[in-house]
PDB file of C-alpha atoms in Angstrom:
ATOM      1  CA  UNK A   1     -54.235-184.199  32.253  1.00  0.00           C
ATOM      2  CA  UNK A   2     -51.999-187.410  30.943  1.00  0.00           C
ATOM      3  CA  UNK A   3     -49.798-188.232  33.449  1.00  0.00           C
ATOM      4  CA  UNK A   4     -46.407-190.211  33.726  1.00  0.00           C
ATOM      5  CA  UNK A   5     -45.530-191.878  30.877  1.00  0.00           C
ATOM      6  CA  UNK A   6     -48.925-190.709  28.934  1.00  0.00           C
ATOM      7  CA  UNK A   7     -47.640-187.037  29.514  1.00  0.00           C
ATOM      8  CA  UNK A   8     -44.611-187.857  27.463  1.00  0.00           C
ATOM      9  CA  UNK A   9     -46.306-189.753  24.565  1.00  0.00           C
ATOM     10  CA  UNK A  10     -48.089-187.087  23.829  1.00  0.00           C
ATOM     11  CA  UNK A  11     -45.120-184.788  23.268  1.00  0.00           C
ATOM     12  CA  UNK A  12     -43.788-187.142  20.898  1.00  0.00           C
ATOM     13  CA  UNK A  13     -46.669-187.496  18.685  1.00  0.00           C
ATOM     14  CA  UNK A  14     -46.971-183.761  18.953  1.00  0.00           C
ATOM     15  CA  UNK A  15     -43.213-183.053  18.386  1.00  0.00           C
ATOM     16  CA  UNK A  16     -43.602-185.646  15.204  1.00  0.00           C
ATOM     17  CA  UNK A  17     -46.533-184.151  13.855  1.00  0.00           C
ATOM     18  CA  UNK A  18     -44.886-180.440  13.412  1.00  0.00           C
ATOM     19  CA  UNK A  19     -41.815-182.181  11.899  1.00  0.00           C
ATOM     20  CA  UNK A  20     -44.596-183.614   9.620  1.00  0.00           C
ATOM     21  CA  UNK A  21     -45.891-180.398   8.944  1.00  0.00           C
ATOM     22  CA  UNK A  22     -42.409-178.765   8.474  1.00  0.00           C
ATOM     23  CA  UNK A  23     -41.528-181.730   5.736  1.00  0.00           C
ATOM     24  CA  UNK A  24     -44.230-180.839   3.630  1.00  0.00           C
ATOM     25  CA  UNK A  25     -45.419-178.087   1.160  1.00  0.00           C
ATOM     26  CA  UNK A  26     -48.739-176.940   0.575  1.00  0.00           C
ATOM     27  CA  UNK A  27     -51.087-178.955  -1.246  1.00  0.00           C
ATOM     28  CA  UNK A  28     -49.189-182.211   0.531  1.00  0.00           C
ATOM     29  CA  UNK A  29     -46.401-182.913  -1.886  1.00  0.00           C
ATOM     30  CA  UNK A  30     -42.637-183.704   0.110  1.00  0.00           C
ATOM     31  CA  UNK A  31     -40.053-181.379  -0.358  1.00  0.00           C
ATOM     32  CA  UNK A  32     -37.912-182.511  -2.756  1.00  0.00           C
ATOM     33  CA  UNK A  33     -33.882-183.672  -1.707  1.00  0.00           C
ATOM     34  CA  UNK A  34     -31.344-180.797  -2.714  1.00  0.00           C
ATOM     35  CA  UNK A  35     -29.512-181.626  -5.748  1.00  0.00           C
ATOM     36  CA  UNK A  36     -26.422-181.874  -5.745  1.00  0.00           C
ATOM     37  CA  UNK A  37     -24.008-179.272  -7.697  1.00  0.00           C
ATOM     38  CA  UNK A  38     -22.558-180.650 -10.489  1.00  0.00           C
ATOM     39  CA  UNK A  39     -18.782-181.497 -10.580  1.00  0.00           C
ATOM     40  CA  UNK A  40     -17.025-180.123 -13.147  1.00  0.00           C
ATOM     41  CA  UNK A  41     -14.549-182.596 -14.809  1.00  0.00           C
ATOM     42  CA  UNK A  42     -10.936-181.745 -14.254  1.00  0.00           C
ATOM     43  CA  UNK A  43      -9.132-180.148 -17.501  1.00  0.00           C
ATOM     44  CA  UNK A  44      -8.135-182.674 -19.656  1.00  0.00           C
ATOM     45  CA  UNK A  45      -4.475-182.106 -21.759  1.00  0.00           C
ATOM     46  CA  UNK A  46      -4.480-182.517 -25.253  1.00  0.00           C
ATOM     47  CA  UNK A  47      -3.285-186.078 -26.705  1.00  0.00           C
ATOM     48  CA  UNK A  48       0.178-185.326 -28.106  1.00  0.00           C
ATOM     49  CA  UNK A  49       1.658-186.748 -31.475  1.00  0.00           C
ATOM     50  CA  UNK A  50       5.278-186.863 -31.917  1.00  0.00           C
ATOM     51  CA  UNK A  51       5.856-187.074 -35.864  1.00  0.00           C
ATOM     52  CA  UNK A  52       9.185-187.341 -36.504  1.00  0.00           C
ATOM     53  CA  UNK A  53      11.024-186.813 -40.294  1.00  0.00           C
ATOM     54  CA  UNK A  54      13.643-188.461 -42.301  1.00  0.00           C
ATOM     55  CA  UNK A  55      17.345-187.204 -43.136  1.00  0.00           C
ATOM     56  CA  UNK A  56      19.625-189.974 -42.530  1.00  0.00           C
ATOM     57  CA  UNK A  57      22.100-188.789 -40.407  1.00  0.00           C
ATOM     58  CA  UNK A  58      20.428-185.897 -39.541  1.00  0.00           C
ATOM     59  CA  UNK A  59      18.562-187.644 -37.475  1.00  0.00           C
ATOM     60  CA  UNK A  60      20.646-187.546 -34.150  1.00  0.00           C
ATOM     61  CA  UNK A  61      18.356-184.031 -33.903  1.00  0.00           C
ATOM     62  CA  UNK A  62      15.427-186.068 -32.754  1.00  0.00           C
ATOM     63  CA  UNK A  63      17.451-187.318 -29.757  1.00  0.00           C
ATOM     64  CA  UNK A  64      17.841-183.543 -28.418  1.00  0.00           C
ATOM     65  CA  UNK A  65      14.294-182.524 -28.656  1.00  0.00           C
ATOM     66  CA  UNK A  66      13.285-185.049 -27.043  1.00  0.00           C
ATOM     67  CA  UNK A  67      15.662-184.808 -24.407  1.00  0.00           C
ATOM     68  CA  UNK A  68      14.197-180.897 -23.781  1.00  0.00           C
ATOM     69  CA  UNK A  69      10.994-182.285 -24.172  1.00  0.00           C
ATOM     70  CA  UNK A  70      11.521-184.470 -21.324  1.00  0.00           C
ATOM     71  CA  UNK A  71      13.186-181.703 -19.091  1.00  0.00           C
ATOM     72  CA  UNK A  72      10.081-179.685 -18.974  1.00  0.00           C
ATOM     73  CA  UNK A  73       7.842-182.281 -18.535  1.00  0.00           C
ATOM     74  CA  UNK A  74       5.939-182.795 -21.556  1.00  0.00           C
ATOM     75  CA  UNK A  75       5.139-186.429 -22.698  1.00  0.00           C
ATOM     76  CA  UNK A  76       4.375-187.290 -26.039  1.00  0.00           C
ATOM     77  CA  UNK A  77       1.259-189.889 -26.086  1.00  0.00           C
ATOM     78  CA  UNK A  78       2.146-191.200 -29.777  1.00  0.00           C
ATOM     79  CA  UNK A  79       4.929-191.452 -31.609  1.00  0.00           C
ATOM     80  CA  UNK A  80       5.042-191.974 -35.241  1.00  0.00           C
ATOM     81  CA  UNK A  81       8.123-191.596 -37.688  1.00  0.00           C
ATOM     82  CA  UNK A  82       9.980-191.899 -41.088  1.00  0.00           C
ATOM     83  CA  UNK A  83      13.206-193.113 -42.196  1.00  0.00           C
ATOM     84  CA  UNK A  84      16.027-191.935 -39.890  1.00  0.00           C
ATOM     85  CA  UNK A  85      12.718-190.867 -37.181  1.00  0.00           C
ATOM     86  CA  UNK A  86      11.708-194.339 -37.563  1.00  0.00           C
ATOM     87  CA  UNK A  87      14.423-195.437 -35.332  1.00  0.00           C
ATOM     88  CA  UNK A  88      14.421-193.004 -32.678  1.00  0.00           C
ATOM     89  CA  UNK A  89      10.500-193.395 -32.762  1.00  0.00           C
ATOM     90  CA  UNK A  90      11.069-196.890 -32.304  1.00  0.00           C
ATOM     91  CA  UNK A  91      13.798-196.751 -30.068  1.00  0.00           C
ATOM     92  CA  UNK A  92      11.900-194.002 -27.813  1.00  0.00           C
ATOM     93  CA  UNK A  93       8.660-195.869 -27.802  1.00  0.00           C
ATOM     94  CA  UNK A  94      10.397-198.746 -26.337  1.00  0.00           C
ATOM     95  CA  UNK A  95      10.871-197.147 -22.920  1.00  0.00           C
ATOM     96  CA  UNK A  96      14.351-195.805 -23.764  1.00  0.00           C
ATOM     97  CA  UNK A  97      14.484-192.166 -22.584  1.00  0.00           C
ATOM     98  CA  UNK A  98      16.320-189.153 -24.509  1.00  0.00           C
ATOM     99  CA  UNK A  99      19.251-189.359 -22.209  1.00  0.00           C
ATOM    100  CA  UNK A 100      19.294-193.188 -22.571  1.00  0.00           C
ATOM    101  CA  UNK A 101      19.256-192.850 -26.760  1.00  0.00           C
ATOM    102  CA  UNK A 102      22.395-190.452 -26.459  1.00  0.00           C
ATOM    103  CA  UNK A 103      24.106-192.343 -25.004  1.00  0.00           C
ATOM    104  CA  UNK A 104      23.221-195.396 -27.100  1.00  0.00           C
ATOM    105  CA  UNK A 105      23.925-192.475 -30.246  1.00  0.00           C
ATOM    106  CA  UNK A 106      27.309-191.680 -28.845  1.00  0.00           C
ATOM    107  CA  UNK A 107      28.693-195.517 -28.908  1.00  0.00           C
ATOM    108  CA  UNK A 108      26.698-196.242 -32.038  1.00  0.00           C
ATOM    109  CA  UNK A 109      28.813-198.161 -34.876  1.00  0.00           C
ATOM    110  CA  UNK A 110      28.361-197.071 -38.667  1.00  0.00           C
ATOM    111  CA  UNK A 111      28.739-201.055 -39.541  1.00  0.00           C
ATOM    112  CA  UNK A 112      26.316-201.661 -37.009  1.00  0.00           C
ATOM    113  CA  UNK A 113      23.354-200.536 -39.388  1.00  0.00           C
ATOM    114  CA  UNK A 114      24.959-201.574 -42.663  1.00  0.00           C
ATOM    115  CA  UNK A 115      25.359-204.926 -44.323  1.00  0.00           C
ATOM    116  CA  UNK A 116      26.812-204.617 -47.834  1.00  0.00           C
ATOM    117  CA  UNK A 117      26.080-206.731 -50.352  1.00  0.00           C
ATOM    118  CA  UNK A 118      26.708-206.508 -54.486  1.00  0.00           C
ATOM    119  CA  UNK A 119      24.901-203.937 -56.396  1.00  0.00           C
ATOM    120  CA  UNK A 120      21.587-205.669 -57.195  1.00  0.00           C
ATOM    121  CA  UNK A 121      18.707-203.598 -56.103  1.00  0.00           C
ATOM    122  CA  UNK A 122      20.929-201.672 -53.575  1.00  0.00           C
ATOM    123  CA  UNK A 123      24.326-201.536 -52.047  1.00  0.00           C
ATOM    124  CA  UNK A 124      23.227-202.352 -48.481  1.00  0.00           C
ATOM    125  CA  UNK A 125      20.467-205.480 -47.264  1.00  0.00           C
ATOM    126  CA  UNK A 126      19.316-203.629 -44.306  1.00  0.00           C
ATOM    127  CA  UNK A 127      19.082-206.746 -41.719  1.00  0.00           C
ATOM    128  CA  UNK A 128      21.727-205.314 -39.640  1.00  0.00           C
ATOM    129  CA  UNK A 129      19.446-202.151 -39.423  1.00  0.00           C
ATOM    130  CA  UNK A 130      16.665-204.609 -38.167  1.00  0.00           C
ATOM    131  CA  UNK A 131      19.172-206.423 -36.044  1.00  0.00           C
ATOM    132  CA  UNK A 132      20.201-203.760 -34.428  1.00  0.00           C
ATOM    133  CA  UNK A 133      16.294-201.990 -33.807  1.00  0.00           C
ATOM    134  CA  UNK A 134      15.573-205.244 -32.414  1.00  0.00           C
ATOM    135  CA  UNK A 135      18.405-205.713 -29.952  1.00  0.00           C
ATOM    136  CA  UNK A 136      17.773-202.358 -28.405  1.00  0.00           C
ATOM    137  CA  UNK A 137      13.924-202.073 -28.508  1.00  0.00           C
ATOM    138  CA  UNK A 138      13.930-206.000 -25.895  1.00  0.00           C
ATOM    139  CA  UNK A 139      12.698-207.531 -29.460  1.00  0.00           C
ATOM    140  CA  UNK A 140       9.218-205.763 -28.954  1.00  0.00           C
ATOM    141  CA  UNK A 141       7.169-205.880 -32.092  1.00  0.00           C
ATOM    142  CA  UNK A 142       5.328-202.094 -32.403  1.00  0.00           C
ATOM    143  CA  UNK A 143       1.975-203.497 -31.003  1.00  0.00           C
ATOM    144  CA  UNK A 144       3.478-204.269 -27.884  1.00  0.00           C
ATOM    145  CA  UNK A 145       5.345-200.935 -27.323  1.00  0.00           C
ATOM    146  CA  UNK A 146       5.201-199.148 -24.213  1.00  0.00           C
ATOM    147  CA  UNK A 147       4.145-195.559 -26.636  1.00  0.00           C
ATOM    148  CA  UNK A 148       1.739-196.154 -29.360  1.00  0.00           C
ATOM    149  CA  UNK A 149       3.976-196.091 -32.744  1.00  0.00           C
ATOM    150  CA  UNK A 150       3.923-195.529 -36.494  1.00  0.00           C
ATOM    151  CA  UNK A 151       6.084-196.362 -38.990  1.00  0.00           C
ATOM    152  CA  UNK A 152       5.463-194.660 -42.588  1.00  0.00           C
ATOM    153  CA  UNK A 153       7.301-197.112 -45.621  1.00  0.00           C
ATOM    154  CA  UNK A 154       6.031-196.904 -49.041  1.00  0.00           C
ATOM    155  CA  UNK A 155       4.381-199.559 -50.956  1.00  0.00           C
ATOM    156  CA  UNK A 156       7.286-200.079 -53.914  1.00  0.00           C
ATOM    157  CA  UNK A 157       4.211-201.025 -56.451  1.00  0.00           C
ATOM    158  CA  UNK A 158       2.011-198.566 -56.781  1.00  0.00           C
ATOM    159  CA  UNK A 159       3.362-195.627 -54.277  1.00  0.00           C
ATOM    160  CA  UNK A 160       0.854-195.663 -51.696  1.00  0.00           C
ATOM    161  CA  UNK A 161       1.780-194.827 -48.185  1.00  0.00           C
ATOM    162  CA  UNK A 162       1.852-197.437 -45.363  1.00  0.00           C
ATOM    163  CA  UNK A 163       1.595-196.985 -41.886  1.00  0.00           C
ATOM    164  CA  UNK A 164       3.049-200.010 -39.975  1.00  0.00           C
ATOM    165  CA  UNK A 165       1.043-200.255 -36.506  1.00  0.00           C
ATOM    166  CA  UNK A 166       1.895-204.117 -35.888  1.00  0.00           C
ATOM    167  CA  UNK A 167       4.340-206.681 -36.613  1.00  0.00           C
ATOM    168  CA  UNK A 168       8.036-206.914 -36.143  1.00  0.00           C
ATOM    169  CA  UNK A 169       9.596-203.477 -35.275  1.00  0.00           C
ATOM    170  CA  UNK A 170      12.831-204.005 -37.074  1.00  0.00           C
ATOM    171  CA  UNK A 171      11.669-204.877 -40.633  1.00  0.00           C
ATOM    172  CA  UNK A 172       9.214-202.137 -40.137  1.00  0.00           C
ATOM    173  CA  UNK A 173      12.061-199.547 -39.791  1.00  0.00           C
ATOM    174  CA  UNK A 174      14.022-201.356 -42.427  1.00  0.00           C
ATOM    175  CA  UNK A 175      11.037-200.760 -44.812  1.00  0.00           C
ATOM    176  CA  UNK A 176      10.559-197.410 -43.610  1.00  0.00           C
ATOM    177  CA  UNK A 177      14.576-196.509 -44.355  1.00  0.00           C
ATOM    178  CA  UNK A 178      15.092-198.267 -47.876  1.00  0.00           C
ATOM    179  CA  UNK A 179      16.411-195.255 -50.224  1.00  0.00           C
ATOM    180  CA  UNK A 180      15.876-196.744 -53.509  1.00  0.00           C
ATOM    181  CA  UNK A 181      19.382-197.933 -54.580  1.00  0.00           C
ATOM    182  CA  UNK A 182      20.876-197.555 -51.732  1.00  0.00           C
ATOM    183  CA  UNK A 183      18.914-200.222 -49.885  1.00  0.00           C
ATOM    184  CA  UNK A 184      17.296-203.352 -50.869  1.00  0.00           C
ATOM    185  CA  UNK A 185      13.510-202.922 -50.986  1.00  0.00           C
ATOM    186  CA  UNK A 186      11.575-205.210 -47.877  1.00  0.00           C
ATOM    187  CA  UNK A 187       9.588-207.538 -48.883  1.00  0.00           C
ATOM    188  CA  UNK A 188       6.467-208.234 -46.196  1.00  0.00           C
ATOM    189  CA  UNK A 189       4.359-210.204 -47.288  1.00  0.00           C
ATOM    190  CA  UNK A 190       3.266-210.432 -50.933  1.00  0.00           C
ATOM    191  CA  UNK A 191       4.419-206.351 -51.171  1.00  0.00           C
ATOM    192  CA  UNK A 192       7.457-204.956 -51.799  1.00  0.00           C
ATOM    193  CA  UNK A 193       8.167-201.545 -49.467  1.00  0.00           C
ATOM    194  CA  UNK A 194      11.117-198.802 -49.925  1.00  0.00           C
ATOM    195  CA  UNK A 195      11.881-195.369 -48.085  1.00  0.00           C
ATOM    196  CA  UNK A 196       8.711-193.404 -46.032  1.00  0.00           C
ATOM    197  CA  UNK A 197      10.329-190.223 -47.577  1.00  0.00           C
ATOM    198  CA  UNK A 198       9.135-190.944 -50.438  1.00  0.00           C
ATOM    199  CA  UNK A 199       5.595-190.024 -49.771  1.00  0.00           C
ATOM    200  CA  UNK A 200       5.899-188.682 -45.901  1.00  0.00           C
ATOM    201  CA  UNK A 201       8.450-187.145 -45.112  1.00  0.00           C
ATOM    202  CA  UNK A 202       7.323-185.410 -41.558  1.00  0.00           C
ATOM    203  CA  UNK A 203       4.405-187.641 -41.156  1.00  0.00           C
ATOM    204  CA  UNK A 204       2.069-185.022 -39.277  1.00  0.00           C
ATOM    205  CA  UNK A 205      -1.015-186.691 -41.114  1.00  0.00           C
ATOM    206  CA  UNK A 206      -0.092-190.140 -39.624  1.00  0.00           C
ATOM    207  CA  UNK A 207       0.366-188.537 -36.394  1.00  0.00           C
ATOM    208  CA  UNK A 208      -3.488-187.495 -36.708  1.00  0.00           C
ATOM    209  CA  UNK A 209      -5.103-190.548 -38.118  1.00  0.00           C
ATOM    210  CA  UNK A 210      -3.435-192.367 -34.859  1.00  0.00           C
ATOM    211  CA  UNK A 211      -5.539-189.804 -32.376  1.00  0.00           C
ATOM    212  CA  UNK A 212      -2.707-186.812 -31.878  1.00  0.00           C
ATOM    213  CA  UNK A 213      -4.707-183.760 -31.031  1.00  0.00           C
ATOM    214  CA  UNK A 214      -1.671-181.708 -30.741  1.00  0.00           C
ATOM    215  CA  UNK A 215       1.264-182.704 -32.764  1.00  0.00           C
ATOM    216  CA  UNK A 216       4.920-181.759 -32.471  1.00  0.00           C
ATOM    217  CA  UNK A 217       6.524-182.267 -35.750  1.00  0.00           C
ATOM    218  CA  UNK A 218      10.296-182.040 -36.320  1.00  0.00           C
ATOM    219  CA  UNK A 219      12.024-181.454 -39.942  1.00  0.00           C
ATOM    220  CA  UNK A 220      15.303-182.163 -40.803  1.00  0.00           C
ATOM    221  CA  UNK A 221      15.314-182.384 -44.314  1.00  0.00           C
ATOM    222  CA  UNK A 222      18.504-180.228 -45.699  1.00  0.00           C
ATOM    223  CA  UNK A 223      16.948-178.246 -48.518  1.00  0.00           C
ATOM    224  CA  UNK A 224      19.090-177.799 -51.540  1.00  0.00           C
ATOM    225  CA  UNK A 225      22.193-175.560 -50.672  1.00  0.00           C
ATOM    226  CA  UNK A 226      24.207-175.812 -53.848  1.00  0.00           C
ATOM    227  CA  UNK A 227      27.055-177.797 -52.159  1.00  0.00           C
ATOM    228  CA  UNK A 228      28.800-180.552 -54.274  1.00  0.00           C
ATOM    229  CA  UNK A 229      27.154-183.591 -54.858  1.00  0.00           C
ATOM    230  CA  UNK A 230      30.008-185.505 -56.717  1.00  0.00           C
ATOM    231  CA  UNK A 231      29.734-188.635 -54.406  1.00  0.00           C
ATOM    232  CA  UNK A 232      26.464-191.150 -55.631  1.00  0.00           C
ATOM    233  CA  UNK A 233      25.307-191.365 -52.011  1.00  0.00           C
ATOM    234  CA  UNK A 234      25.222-187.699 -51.475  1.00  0.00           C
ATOM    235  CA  UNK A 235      23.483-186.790 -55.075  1.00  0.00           C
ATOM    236  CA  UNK A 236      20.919-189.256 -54.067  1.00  0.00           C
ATOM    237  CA  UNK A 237      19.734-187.558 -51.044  1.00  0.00           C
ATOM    238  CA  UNK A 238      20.496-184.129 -52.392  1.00  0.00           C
ATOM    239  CA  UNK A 239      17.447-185.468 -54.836  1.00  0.00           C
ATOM    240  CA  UNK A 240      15.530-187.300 -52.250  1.00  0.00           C
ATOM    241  CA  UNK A 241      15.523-183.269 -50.472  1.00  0.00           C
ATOM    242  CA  UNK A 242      13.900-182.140 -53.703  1.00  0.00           C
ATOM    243  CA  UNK A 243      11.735-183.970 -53.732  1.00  0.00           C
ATOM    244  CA  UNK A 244      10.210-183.617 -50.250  1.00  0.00           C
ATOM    245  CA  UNK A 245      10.233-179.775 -50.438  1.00  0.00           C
ATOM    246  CA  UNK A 246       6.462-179.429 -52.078  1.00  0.00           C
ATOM    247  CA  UNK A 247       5.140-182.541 -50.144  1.00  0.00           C
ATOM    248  CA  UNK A 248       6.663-181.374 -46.866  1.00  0.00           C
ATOM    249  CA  UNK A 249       4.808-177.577 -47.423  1.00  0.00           C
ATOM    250  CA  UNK A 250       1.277-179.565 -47.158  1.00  0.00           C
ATOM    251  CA  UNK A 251       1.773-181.616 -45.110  1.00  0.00           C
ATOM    252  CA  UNK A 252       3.161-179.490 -42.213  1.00  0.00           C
ATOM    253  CA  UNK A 253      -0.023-177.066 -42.132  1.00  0.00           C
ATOM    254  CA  UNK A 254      -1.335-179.462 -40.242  1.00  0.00           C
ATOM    255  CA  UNK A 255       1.005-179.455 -37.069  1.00  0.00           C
ATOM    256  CA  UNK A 256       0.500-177.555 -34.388  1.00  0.00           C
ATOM    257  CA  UNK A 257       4.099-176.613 -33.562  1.00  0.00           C
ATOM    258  CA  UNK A 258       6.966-177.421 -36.200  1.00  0.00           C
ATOM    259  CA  UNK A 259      10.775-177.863 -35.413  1.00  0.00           C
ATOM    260  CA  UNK A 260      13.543-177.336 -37.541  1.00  0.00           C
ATOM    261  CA  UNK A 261      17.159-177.405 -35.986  1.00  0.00           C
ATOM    262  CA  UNK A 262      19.786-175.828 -37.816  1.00  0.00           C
ATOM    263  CA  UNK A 263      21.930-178.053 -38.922  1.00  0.00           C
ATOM    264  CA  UNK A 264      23.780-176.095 -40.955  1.00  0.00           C
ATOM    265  CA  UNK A 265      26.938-178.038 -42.478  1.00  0.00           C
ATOM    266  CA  UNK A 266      25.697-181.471 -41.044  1.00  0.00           C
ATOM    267  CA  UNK A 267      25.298-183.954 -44.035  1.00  0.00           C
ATOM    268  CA  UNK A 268      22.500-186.317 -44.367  1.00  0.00           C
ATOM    269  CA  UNK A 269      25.370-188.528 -45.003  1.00  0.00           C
ATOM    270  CA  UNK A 270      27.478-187.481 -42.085  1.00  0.00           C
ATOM    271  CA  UNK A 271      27.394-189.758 -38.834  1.00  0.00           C
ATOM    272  CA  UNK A 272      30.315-188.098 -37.651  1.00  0.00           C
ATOM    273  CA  UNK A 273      28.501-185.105 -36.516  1.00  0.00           C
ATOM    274  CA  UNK A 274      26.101-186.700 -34.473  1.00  0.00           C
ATOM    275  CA  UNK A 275      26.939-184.672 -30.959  1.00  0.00           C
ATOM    276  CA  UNK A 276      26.463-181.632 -33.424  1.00  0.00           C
ATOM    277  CA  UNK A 277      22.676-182.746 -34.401  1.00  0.00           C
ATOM    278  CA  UNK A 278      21.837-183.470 -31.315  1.00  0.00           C
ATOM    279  CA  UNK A 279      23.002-180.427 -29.691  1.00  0.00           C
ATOM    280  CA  UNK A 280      20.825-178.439 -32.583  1.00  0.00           C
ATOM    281  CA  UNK A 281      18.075-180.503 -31.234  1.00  0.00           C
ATOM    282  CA  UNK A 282      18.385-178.859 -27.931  1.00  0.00           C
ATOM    283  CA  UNK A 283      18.960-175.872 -29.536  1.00  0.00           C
ATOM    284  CA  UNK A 284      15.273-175.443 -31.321  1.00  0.00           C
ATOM    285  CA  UNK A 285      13.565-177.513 -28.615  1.00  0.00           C
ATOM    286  CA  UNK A 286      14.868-174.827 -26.131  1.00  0.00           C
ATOM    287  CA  UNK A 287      13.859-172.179 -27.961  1.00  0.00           C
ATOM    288  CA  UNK A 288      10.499-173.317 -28.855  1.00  0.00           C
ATOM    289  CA  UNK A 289       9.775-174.972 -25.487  1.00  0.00           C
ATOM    290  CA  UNK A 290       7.478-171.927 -24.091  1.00  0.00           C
ATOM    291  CA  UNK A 291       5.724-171.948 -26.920  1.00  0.00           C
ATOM    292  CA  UNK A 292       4.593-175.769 -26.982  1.00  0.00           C
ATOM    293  CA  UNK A 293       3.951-175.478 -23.686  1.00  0.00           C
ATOM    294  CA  UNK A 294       1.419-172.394 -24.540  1.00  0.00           C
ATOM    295  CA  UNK A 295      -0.443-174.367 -27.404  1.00  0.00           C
ATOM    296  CA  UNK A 296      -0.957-177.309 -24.923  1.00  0.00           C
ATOM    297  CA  UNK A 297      -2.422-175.080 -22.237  1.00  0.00           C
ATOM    298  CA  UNK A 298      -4.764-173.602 -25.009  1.00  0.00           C
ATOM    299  CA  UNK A 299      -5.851-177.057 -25.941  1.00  0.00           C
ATOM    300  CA  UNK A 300      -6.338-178.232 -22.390  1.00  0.00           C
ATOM    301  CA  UNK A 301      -9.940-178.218 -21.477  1.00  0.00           C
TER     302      UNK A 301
END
């Protein structure tokens, strides 16, 4: 028999060779690691598109939604807007919060945004407009924004819609809110551009083409409601209403949730009843908030 350290050897090689054994499968082949279980990505929330509408002073409404919006934690990932939303899209996708824009709302200056000049091509220039989106976006230009952004204008020449995703953020808007007549078309570039209204008025399909897979969209266009339109200013977006009705039908299909404060009595022309448009901003947001928050679960996968 082995002794001493020859004993002990041959336990080893012995003890090796069943491991051996155990470690393979008939025929010779090595078993084969165990593979691991797949891990299952976590869900992933849809990418949501703010798309914002015109109506002048109606506009203040935005401010309120988002406000609610903010409240219950859901984050737009885009922004995109026309005419009066151009501003608080550009405003919001500057950093500024809703709290921060109602309180910028609430000190806000008619002559701030108007610069009147004689009646050429319109009654007001529109710089200050500009001026003043510059001053409180820090003089970003929209590439640079801390939320992608959108601006809708229309192309004066041939009616085409625009969507403005670089340059300077205040011209953009200033493009975006020229009412014929009332403001001066922009020129940028070789191209002349007036009100996004005119072709956009909720732009839900701009929201899309810029990646939203769940959009928001908020309408405050006043429909026709028979009240007098004696004063230019007021006849002009009485007509501008009009006209948005049929294009505002198609394009909101498309939206996954639509908004529409009542702002019943509040003038498109009216920026004395901002605290009123805002507070029918909170109003529909409030109301519709459970809802949203059901379509985004549904498209979370």
């Amino acid at each position: 028999m082995p002794r001493g350290g020859g004993w002990w050897g041959l336990c080893t090689l012995m003890v090796l060779a069943l491991l051996g054994g155990c470690a393979a499968v008939p025929g010779g082949g090595a078993v084969a690691p165990a593979t691991p279980a797949a891990v299952k990505p976590a869900p992933r929330p849809p990418r949501i598109g703010l798309a914002l509408g015109g109506g002048a002073a109606r506009g203040f409404a935005h401010i309120g939604i988002i406000e609610v919006l903010e409240e219950n934690g859901i984050q737009p990932d885009l922004v995109v807007g026309t005419s009066a939303g151009s501003l608080v899209a550009a405003l919001y996708a500057s950093g500024l919060d809703g709290k921060a824009m109602g309180r910028l709302a609430e000190t806000m200056d008619e002559s701030a945004i108007t610069d009147w000049s004689f009646p050429l091509r319109g009654v007001i220039r529109g710089e200050a407009l500009a001026r003043y989106v510059r001053q409180n976006t820090g003089n970003r230009p929209i590439e640079q924004m801390k939320l992608p952004l959108g601006i809708v204008a229309t192309d004066l020449a041939n009616g085409d819609p625009i969507l403005f995703r670089r340059g300077d953020t205040g011209t953009a808007v200033r493009a975006s809110s020229s009412v014929p007549a009332v403001f001066q078309p922009v020129k940028i570039g070789e191209r002349e551009y007036v009100d996004g209204g005119l072709v956009s008025p909720v732009p839900v399909r701009f929201a899309r083409q810029m990646g939203a897979e769940l959009i928001i969209a908020v309408d405050i266009s006043s429909p026709p409601d028979g009240a007098a339109t004696g004063d230019a200013m007021r006849m002009l977006l009485q007509t501008f209403s009009i006209m948005g009705r049929s294009i505002n039908t198609l394009e909101l299909r498309d939206a996954d949730i639509v908004l529409r404060p009542r702002l019943v009595g509040v003038s498109s022309a009216d920026f004395t009843a901002r605290k009123r448009a805002i507070a029918a901003g909170r109003e529909i947001a409030q109301a519709m908030v459970a809802d949203i928050k059901a379509r985004i679960a549904a498209k979370t996968r």
